[in-house]
DNA sequence: CACTTGACCTGTCCGC
DNA sequence: TGCGGACAGGTCAAGT
């Protein structure tokens, strides 16, 4: 599921709902999802909700930090205990939590709940020491490339990082979190389309002009997605259970056989590194 | 080093 | 209606 825009969409929603709240109780429906869970977290307050790459972090009092990875199908849905909707819930909202994919439930002091749902059960939660995240976070978060939506992300930095895998196809390299953070299968295809670059090209075959276009394509596709609340292929919903609508505006992803929005030729799909890559052969060279 | 495959899981969709 | 296979926003480890 979630790539940068989806995790960031969840982060923004959660931030305004749970900062300042105290954890009253954590229920492990599937304990394997949260191996380090401990009752010492009960009574801790939420200080901050942050994101790095596709990892969501929740800082708590007592120097505790919870790390969440949603992998393919993870959801973080927050609900008030008693819904005061003033009307019927919209059809794209989940309304009955927990459901059969719920793996962990956080209960807060105001009776609101945060549900971690995960159909495929690949996602995880880890408890770490907040102090160990300042400075060398590498050990806890893994080696992560630059955040593409930060101001200091330049085309030169993009090139420099991708060049650590000179002989790798550009689409594969873009999904390597150690080279650039937050891009997955959707935004790799989308940003290469915007840059008009063939996904099969090797990193060291790209010109500086192409790195500049790719840099802009990455930023533009991520920001466009954020604007539409992320991409919902099947499972993704935000912290209120609402879907994201970026795929309605995507140029190539999930559009095999449909007309390219630039040239009207058919969008093609092929397999690269075991994942589907979508592209327009006549626009992307 | 670069690339592939399988593993982790459940659910959905498509063809027969 | 049922059944098997392919496939789905991610990342690991192991093998070639």
XYZ file of C-alpha atoms in Angstrom, chain A residues 15-240:
226
model
C -1.260 14.267 14.241
C -4.274 16.423 14.866
C -6.176 13.622 16.554
C -3.783 11.932 18.932
C -1.088 14.432 19.942
C -1.592 15.084 23.660
C -3.665 11.941 24.147
C -2.658 9.324 26.695
C -2.542 5.631 25.828
C -4.891 3.827 28.155
C -4.501 0.341 26.779
C -3.101 -1.616 23.821
C -4.862 -4.741 22.640
C -2.871 -7.255 20.592
C -5.230 -9.211 18.399
C -2.268 -10.520 16.427
C 0.730 -10.300 18.786
C 3.251 -11.060 16.025
C 2.564 -7.616 14.557
C 3.926 -5.903 17.678
C 6.527 -8.152 19.308
C 7.953 -5.529 21.700
C 4.619 -4.392 23.089
C 4.654 -3.746 26.805
C 2.311 -2.525 29.519
C 4.869 0.140 30.346
C 3.361 2.043 27.400
C 0.055 2.390 29.225
C -0.242 5.902 30.573
C 2.247 7.413 28.117
C 1.270 10.530 26.200
C 1.651 11.136 22.466
C 4.142 13.926 21.823
C 4.633 13.828 18.086
C 3.630 11.956 14.921
C 6.335 11.915 12.271
C 7.300 10.135 9.065
C 10.571 9.057 7.500
C 10.360 7.278 4.137
C 7.409 4.878 4.522
C 7.846 4.550 8.282
C 5.464 6.322 10.629
C 6.765 7.244 14.069
C 4.830 8.133 17.222
C 6.909 9.704 19.994
C 5.625 9.124 23.516
C 6.574 10.435 26.929
C 9.180 8.375 28.744
C 11.476 8.329 25.680
C 9.404 5.721 23.918
C 8.856 5.775 20.164
C 6.557 3.492 18.229
C 7.576 2.735 14.653
C 4.925 1.545 12.201
C 5.419 -0.006 8.773
C 2.213 -0.608 6.864
C 3.805 -2.639 4.053
C 1.157 -3.503 1.429
C -2.176 -3.425 3.204
C -1.724 -1.734 6.563
C -4.263 0.840 7.722
C -4.287 3.189 10.712
C -7.826 4.277 11.383
C -8.754 6.524 14.267
C -12.268 6.611 15.654
C -14.083 8.329 18.447
C -15.742 5.852 20.726
C -19.142 7.233 19.990
C -19.626 8.507 16.505
C -21.377 11.821 16.259
C -21.651 12.075 12.507
C -24.839 14.062 12.353
C -25.891 11.993 9.388
C -25.041 8.924 7.379
C -21.415 8.019 6.987
C -20.229 8.477 3.423
C -19.911 5.286 1.432
C -16.128 5.442 1.272
C -15.765 5.367 5.042
C -15.157 2.369 7.194
C -17.644 2.477 9.987
C -17.257 -0.615 12.088
C -13.949 -1.071 13.842
C -12.475 -3.428 14.692
C -12.999 -5.585 11.633
C -11.571 -8.951 10.659
C -8.280 -7.438 9.487
C -7.662 -5.561 12.751
C -4.365 -6.674 14.301
C -3.707 -4.110 17.056
C -5.955 -1.601 18.870
C -4.780 1.456 20.834
C -7.242 2.965 23.273
C -6.743 6.555 24.423
C -7.796 8.431 27.538
C -10.614 10.254 25.728
C -12.068 6.840 24.703
C -10.975 7.293 21.096
C -9.292 4.305 19.431
C -6.594 3.771 16.833
C -7.005 0.581 14.823
C -4.111 -1.029 12.986
C -5.719 -3.161 10.294
C -3.638 -5.306 7.988
C -5.200 -7.751 5.593
C -1.952 -9.402 4.507
C -0.284 -9.106 7.899
C 3.088 -7.985 6.567
C 3.049 -4.756 8.553
C 4.685 -4.313 11.940
C 5.040 -2.088 14.988
C 8.299 -1.740 16.898
C 9.007 -0.095 20.215
C 12.303 1.784 20.285
C 14.152 4.269 22.478
C 13.469 7.828 21.282
C 16.975 8.894 22.255
C 18.497 6.362 19.868
C 16.704 7.980 16.929
C 18.503 11.287 17.229
C 21.746 11.151 15.331
C 22.300 7.629 14.061
C 18.809 6.484 13.237
C 20.239 4.107 10.657
C 20.261 1.171 12.983
C 16.558 1.507 13.790
C 15.150 2.812 10.516
C 17.578 1.249 8.053
C 19.661 3.109 5.507
C 17.394 5.687 3.948
C 18.041 8.086 1.096
C 16.890 11.714 1.046
C 13.272 12.780 1.532
C 12.105 13.944 -1.895
C 9.754 16.614 -0.570
C 12.350 18.315 1.623
C 13.703 21.630 0.403
C 17.277 20.400 0.242
C 16.447 17.636 -2.247
C 18.143 18.655 -5.496
C 18.590 16.938 -8.831
C 22.299 16.660 -8.099
C 21.582 14.793 -4.853
C 19.166 12.542 -6.716
C 21.824 11.757 -9.311
C 24.543 11.235 -6.757
C 22.427 8.763 -4.805
C 21.065 6.841 -7.764
C 24.615 6.501 -9.065
C 25.318 4.111 -6.194
C 23.521 1.634 -8.449
C 24.875 2.713 -11.813
C 23.975 -0.440 -13.687
C 20.459 -0.884 -12.324
C 17.358 -0.023 -14.351
C 16.136 3.383 -13.226
C 12.703 2.104 -12.163
C 14.258 -0.483 -9.831
C 16.698 2.082 -8.424
C 13.892 4.534 -7.653
C 12.232 1.971 -5.407
C 15.439 1.356 -3.427
C 14.808 3.143 -0.108
C 18.525 3.506 0.573
C 18.895 5.676 -2.536
C 15.764 7.821 -2.247
C 13.083 7.540 0.408
C 9.382 6.930 0.031
C 8.966 5.920 -3.618
C 7.272 2.596 -4.364
C 5.728 0.917 -7.341
C 3.131 3.573 -8.133
C 5.270 6.701 -7.970
C 8.262 5.075 -9.667
C 6.135 4.550 -12.783
C 4.413 7.931 -12.465
C 7.558 10.005 -12.039
C 9.306 8.261 -14.933
C 6.322 9.044 -17.119
C 6.433 12.724 -16.164
C 10.174 12.740 -16.942
C 9.559 10.874 -20.231
C 12.166 8.267 -19.338
C 12.017 4.584 -20.326
C 11.903 2.574 -17.041
C 14.413 0.054 -18.428
C 17.205 2.584 -18.907
C 20.215 2.054 -16.658
C 20.983 4.748 -14.131
C 24.342 5.631 -15.660
C 22.771 6.107 -19.082
C 20.697 9.104 -17.953
C 21.796 12.624 -18.865
C 21.820 15.545 -16.444
C 18.803 16.950 -18.263
C 16.983 13.685 -17.570
C 17.943 13.731 -13.891
C 16.517 17.247 -13.680
C 13.256 16.120 -15.273
C 13.126 13.042 -13.069
C 13.732 15.146 -9.958
C 10.804 17.343 -10.904
C 8.680 14.346 -11.905
C 9.192 12.759 -8.497
C 8.188 15.930 -6.674
C 5.211 16.565 -8.940
C 3.788 13.055 -8.747
C 4.161 12.882 -4.952
C 2.606 16.297 -4.447
C -0.253 15.578 -6.834
C -0.991 12.421 -4.885
C -0.902 14.226 -1.550
C -3.358 16.717 -2.947
C -5.810 13.912 -3.719
C -5.352 12.058 -0.438
C -3.042 9.337 -1.796
C -3.701 6.281 -3.975
C -6.277 3.630 -3.191
C -5.749 0.518 -5.276
C -7.785 -1.641 -2.915
C -6.943 -1.095 0.731
C -5.534 2.330 1.396
C -7.571 4.676 3.573
C -6.548 7.685 5.630
C -6.802 8.063 9.402
C -10.548 8.605 9.088
